[in-house]
Amino acid sequence: GAVVSQHPSWVICKSGTSVKIECRSLDFQATTMFWYRQFPKQSLMLMATSNEGSKATYEQGVEKDKFLINHASLTLSTLTVTSAHPEDSSFYICSEASGETQYFGPGTRLLVL
Amino acid sequence: KQEVTQIPAALSVPEGENLVLNCSFTDSAIYNLQWFRQDPGKGLTSLLLIQSSQREQTSGRLNASLDKSSGRSTLYIAASQPGDSATYLCAVQSGGSNYKLTFGKGTLLTVNP
C-alpha cells in the first residue's frame, strides 16, 4: 500500500502561535489528501479534503481561516493551525486515497500550552 | 447524517481466545465498510475492506462480516495474541461522498498473555 509520512510527530507550542504539519505521500502522487482530528477517546473526525492545486473543502464547523491547508504538489499537503489555543490540542492525521482505500500517516500530536 | 457506533468500548481477553467486535451504522446507503487498527499514538492500518455488495472478507485470523440492511458489521479475531492489542476502528464510506469516511470511536482490545 501507499506510504504516507507526517512531520512533526510531536509538537508543543505556546498559545497564540502557529503550527505547520506536513503530510507527504512517499510513493504515490496523491491528487486528494484528507485531514482528520482525533480527540482522546473520540472518533476520527474529517476536517477537510485537500485537493492538489485548488482550495481545500472544509467540513461543517471547521474554520478555514484557522486551519489553513495547502496542497501545492502531488506529494505534499500542509495543515497550519493558526493562533493555536489549548482546545486545539489533539491528534492530527492525514491520509491519501488510493482507489477505495485510504492510507493514513502516523499522525501528529499537538499540545498547546 | 451517518453515525457509527462500536461496542464494546473496551475488551480484555486472555491469549488464545476468539473474540468479536461489533460495529453499527445508521444509514445503510454505504459504499463500503473498513476495519482499521490503531496502535497507541500511531496512525491507522487498514485491516479489511468490505464492499457494500459483499457479505464478508477474511485475512488470516481476521474475518469481517457485513449486513448492510441491518446496518451491522462484526470483526472476528481468532486465537487472539498479545500483539493484537490495539484500538480497532470501524469506518463507513457513504455512497456518493467520494472517499469520505465516518469513523466509530473504536474498541480498545487488550489481549493478556
Tab-separated table of C-alpha atoms in Angstrom:
chain	number	residue	atom	x	y	z
A	1	GLY	CA	0.000	0.000	0.000
A	2	ALA	CA	0.871	3.653	-0.215
A	3	VAL	CA	3.252	5.158	2.323
A	4	VAL	CA	2.353	8.423	3.996
A	5	SER	CA	4.591	10.348	6.357
A	6	GLN	CA	3.840	13.228	8.702
A	7	HIS	CA	6.115	15.760	10.278
A	8	PRO	CA	6.487	16.539	13.087
A	9	SER	CA	5.217	13.575	15.080
A	10	TRP	CA	5.028	15.660	18.242
A	11	VAL	CA	4.762	19.386	18.765
A	12	ILE	CA	4.317	21.510	21.875
A	13	CYS	CA	3.677	25.193	21.436
A	14	LYS	CA	2.542	28.249	23.334
A	15	SER	CA	-0.966	29.568	22.972
A	16	GLY	CA	-1.226	32.089	20.153
A	17	THR	CA	1.499	30.626	17.965
A	18	SER	CA	1.001	28.902	14.615
A	19	VAL	CA	1.976	25.333	13.896
A	20	LYS	CA	2.508	23.736	10.492
A	21	ILE	CA	2.073	19.990	9.974
A	22	GLU	CA	3.328	18.325	6.815
A	23	CYS	CA	1.827	15.285	5.162
A	24	ARG	CA	3.863	13.615	2.439
A	25	SER	CA	2.980	10.840	0.060
A	26	LEU	CA	6.242	8.946	-0.349
A	27	ASP	CA	5.422	6.593	-3.195
A	28	PHE	CA	2.231	7.861	-4.747
A	29	GLN	CA	1.030	11.021	-6.385
A	30	ALA	CA	-1.946	11.978	-4.316
A	31	THR	CA	-4.418	14.257	-6.005
A	32	THR	CA	-6.524	14.205	-2.872
A	33	MET	CA	-5.468	14.075	0.743
A	34	PHE	CA	-7.598	14.221	3.866
A	35	TRP	CA	-7.014	15.797	7.256
A	36	TYR	CA	-8.585	14.282	10.363
A	37	ARG	CA	-8.563	15.251	14.009
A	38	GLN	CA	-8.927	12.848	16.899
A	39	PHE	CA	-9.594	13.937	20.474
A	40	PRO	CA	-8.913	11.444	23.296
A	41	LYS	CA	-11.356	8.540	23.258
A	42	GLN	CA	-13.234	10.077	20.344
A	43	SER	CA	-13.692	9.178	16.699
A	44	LEU	CA	-11.502	10.459	13.942
A	45	MET	CA	-13.334	13.447	12.528
A	46	LEU	CA	-12.725	14.612	8.990
A	47	MET	CA	-11.679	18.250	8.985
A	48	ALA	CA	-11.081	18.899	5.324
A	49	THR	CA	-10.337	17.429	1.947
A	50	SER	CA	-7.167	18.748	0.385
A	51	ASN	CA	-7.105	18.932	-3.401
A	52	GLU	CA	-3.876	19.490	-5.302
A	53	GLY	CA	-3.817	22.851	-6.979
A	54	SER	CA	-7.145	24.046	-5.648
A	55	LYS	CA	-8.794	25.200	-2.448
A	56	ALA	CA	-9.480	22.694	0.269
A	57	THR	CA	-13.015	21.652	1.106
A	58	TYR	CA	-13.787	22.052	4.791
A	59	GLU	CA	-16.309	20.109	6.847
A	60	GLN	CA	-19.069	21.911	8.626
A	61	GLY	CA	-17.861	23.534	11.822
A	62	VAL	CA	-14.188	23.641	10.820
A	63	GLU	CA	-12.847	27.183	10.491
A	64	LYS	CA	-10.975	27.516	7.225
A	65	ASP	CA	-9.173	30.651	8.391
A	66	LYS	CA	-7.886	28.870	11.465
A	67	PHE	CA	-6.872	25.611	9.802
A	68	LEU	CA	-5.032	26.597	6.633
A	69	ILE	CA	-4.476	23.831	4.141
A	70	ASN	CA	-2.084	23.981	1.238
A	71	HIS	CA	-1.695	21.203	-1.312
A	72	ALA	CA	0.805	22.695	-3.700
A	73	SER	CA	2.181	19.457	-5.100
A	74	LEU	CA	1.031	15.892	-5.649
A	75	THR	CA	3.170	14.652	-2.782
A	76	LEU	CA	2.775	17.312	-0.107
A	77	SER	CA	-0.135	18.774	1.811
A	78	THR	CA	0.293	21.036	4.826
A	79	LEU	CA	-2.059	21.958	7.635
A	80	THR	CA	-1.314	25.130	9.572
A	81	VAL	CA	-3.075	25.679	12.870
A	82	THR	CA	-3.070	29.439	13.234
A	83	SER	CA	-3.150	31.165	16.620
A	84	ALA	CA	-3.362	27.825	18.368
A	85	HIS	CA	-5.212	27.550	21.664
A	86	PRO	CA	-5.314	24.758	24.251
A	87	GLU	CA	-8.587	23.462	22.825
A	88	ASP	CA	-6.747	22.767	19.548
A	89	SER	CA	-4.625	20.178	21.339
A	90	SER	CA	-5.378	16.953	19.529
A	91	PHE	CA	-4.034	14.202	17.305
A	92	TYR	CA	-3.992	15.261	13.652
A	93	ILE	CA	-3.829	12.554	10.989
A	94	CYS	CA	-3.664	12.862	7.240
A	95	SER	CA	-4.493	10.265	4.641
A	96	GLU	CA	-4.376	9.810	0.914
A	97	ALA	CA	-6.858	7.915	-1.196
A	98	SER	CA	-5.648	5.156	-3.481
A	99	GLY	CA	-8.650	3.650	-5.192
A	100	GLU	CA	-11.151	2.707	-2.490
A	101	THR	CA	-8.611	2.592	0.312
A	102	GLN	CA	-7.240	5.444	2.372
A	103	TYR	CA	-3.678	5.200	3.610
A	104	PHE	CA	-3.024	7.069	6.812
A	105	GLY	CA	0.008	8.877	8.082
A	106	PRO	CA	1.382	8.165	11.565
A	107	GLY	CA	-0.230	11.286	12.986
A	108	THR	CA	0.956	14.430	14.729
A	109	ARG	CA	0.200	15.050	18.364
A	110	LEU	CA	-0.232	18.744	19.123
A	111	LEU	CA	-0.162	20.122	22.645
A	112	VAL	CA	-0.899	23.813	23.074
A	113	LEU	CA	0.071	25.254	26.438
B	1	LYS	CA	-26.090	12.164	8.949
B	2	GLN	CA	-24.209	8.883	9.203
B	3	GLU	CA	-23.328	7.729	12.715
B	4	VAL	CA	-21.119	4.781	13.550
B	5	THR	CA	-21.206	3.039	16.910
B	6	GLN	CA	-18.802	0.433	18.188
B	7	ILE	CA	-19.446	-1.971	21.031
B	8	PRO	CA	-17.814	-2.692	23.383
B	9	ALA	CA	-15.688	0.374	24.018
B	10	ALA	CA	-13.055	-1.821	25.646
B	11	LEU	CA	-12.413	-5.533	25.834
B	12	SER	CA	-9.837	-7.550	27.740
B	13	VAL	CA	-9.331	-11.237	26.967
B	14	PRO	CA	-6.767	-13.933	27.710
B	15	GLU	CA	-4.454	-15.029	24.942
B	16	GLY	CA	-5.880	-17.662	22.619
B	17	GLU	CA	-9.492	-16.614	22.958
B	18	ASN	CA	-11.698	-15.948	19.941
B	19	LEU	CA	-13.490	-12.611	20.056
B	20	VAL	CA	-15.997	-10.460	18.207
B	21	LEU	CA	-16.069	-6.702	17.845
B	22	ASN	CA	-19.268	-5.003	16.789
B	23	CYS	CA	-19.979	-2.008	14.604
B	24	SER	CA	-23.319	-0.474	13.662
B	25	PHE	CA	-24.188	2.391	11.355
B	26	THR	CA	-27.361	4.402	10.942
B	27	ASP	CA	-27.509	4.934	7.176
B	28	SER	CA	-27.408	1.705	5.196
B	29	ALA	CA	-26.616	3.517	1.936
B	30	ILE	CA	-22.916	2.831	2.190
B	31	TYR	CA	-20.304	2.265	-0.479
B	32	ASN	CA	-18.035	0.142	1.685
B	33	LEU	CA	-17.003	-0.542	5.262
B	34	GLN	CA	-13.477	-0.802	6.580
B	35	TRP	CA	-11.880	-2.063	9.746
B	36	PHE	CA	-8.687	-0.372	10.883
B	37	ARG	CA	-6.200	-0.982	13.617
B	38	GLN	CA	-4.660	1.890	15.573
B	39	ASP	CA	-1.756	1.417	17.943
B	40	PRO	CA	-1.304	3.975	20.758
B	41	GLY	CA	-0.225	7.345	19.392
B	42	LYS	CA	0.046	5.954	15.889
B	43	GLY	CA	-1.742	6.214	12.592
B	44	LEU	CA	-4.181	3.695	11.163
B	45	THR	CA	-3.577	0.416	9.411
B	46	SER	CA	-6.313	-0.892	7.142
B	47	LEU	CA	-7.240	-4.467	8.027
B	48	LEU	CA	-10.211	-5.364	5.881
B	49	LEU	CA	-12.450	-3.608	3.390
B	50	ILE	CA	-15.906	-4.959	2.568
B	51	GLN	CA	-17.791	-3.640	-0.428
B	52	SER	CA	-21.499	-2.964	0.041
B	53	SER	CA	-22.279	-5.931	-2.216
B	54	GLN	CA	-20.172	-8.336	-0.169
B	55	ARG	CA	-21.038	-10.273	2.964
B	56	GLU	CA	-17.604	-10.888	4.393
B	57	GLN	CA	-13.867	-10.637	3.968
B	58	THR	CA	-11.118	-12.705	5.513
B	59	SER	CA	-7.455	-12.061	6.133
B	60	GLY	CA	-5.523	-14.566	8.193
B	61	ARG	CA	-7.089	-14.759	11.643
B	62	LEU	CA	-9.454	-11.883	10.891
B	63	ASN	CA	-12.914	-12.190	9.434
B	64	ALA	CA	-15.233	-9.257	8.908
B	65	SER	CA	-18.890	-9.585	8.045
B	66	LEU	CA	-21.341	-7.021	6.760
B	67	ASP	CA	-25.125	-6.948	6.996
B	68	LYS	CA	-25.878	-3.775	5.144
B	69	SER	CA	-29.648	-3.916	5.510
B	70	SER	CA	-29.453	-4.039	9.292
B	71	GLY	CA	-26.518	-1.633	9.474
B	72	ARG	CA	-24.148	-4.002	11.224
B	73	SER	CA	-20.658	-5.366	10.860
B	74	THR	CA	-18.584	-7.652	13.029
B	75	LEU	CA	-14.864	-8.253	13.190
B	76	TYR	CA	-13.974	-11.744	14.347
B	77	ILE	CA	-10.460	-12.362	15.629
B	78	ALA	CA	-9.474	-15.991	16.052
B	79	ALA	CA	-6.884	-17.264	18.508
B	80	SER	CA	-6.050	-13.818	19.830
B	81	GLN	CA	-2.447	-12.887	20.595
B	82	PRO	CA	-0.902	-10.150	22.776
B	83	GLY	CA	0.242	-8.472	19.558
B	84	ASP	CA	-3.397	-7.976	18.627
B	85	SER	CA	-3.730	-5.451	21.455
B	86	ALA	CA	-4.742	-2.151	19.866
B	87	THR	CA	-7.761	0.001	19.155
B	88	TYR	CA	-9.933	-1.304	16.342
B	89	LEU	CA	-11.848	1.266	14.340
B	90	CYS	CA	-14.782	0.728	12.049
B	91	ALA	CA	-15.407	3.251	9.268
B	92	VAL	CA	-18.043	3.500	6.567
B	93	GLN	CA	-17.761	5.240	3.252
B	94	SER	CA	-21.124	6.651	2.331
B	95	GLY	CA	-22.348	6.428	-1.204
B	96	GLY	CA	-21.646	9.428	-3.400
B	97	SER	CA	-19.375	11.143	-0.898
B	98	ASN	CA	-16.127	10.458	-2.702
B	99	TYR	CA	-13.999	8.657	-0.128
B	100	LYS	CA	-15.403	10.434	2.917
B	101	LEU	CA	-15.138	8.065	5.865
B	102	THR	CA	-17.208	8.190	9.028
B	103	PHE	CA	-15.492	6.510	11.963
B	104	GLY	CA	-16.697	4.914	15.149
B	105	LYS	CA	-14.952	5.638	18.446
B	106	GLY	CA	-13.240	2.297	18.397
B	107	THR	CA	-12.868	-0.729	20.626
B	108	LEU	CA	-9.749	-0.895	22.784
B	109	LEU	CA	-8.644	-4.523	22.814
B	110	THR	CA	-6.196	-5.908	25.346
B	111	VAL	CA	-5.010	-9.484	24.958
B	112	ASN	CA	-3.320	-10.702	28.104
B	113	PRO	CA	-0.502	-13.257	27.891
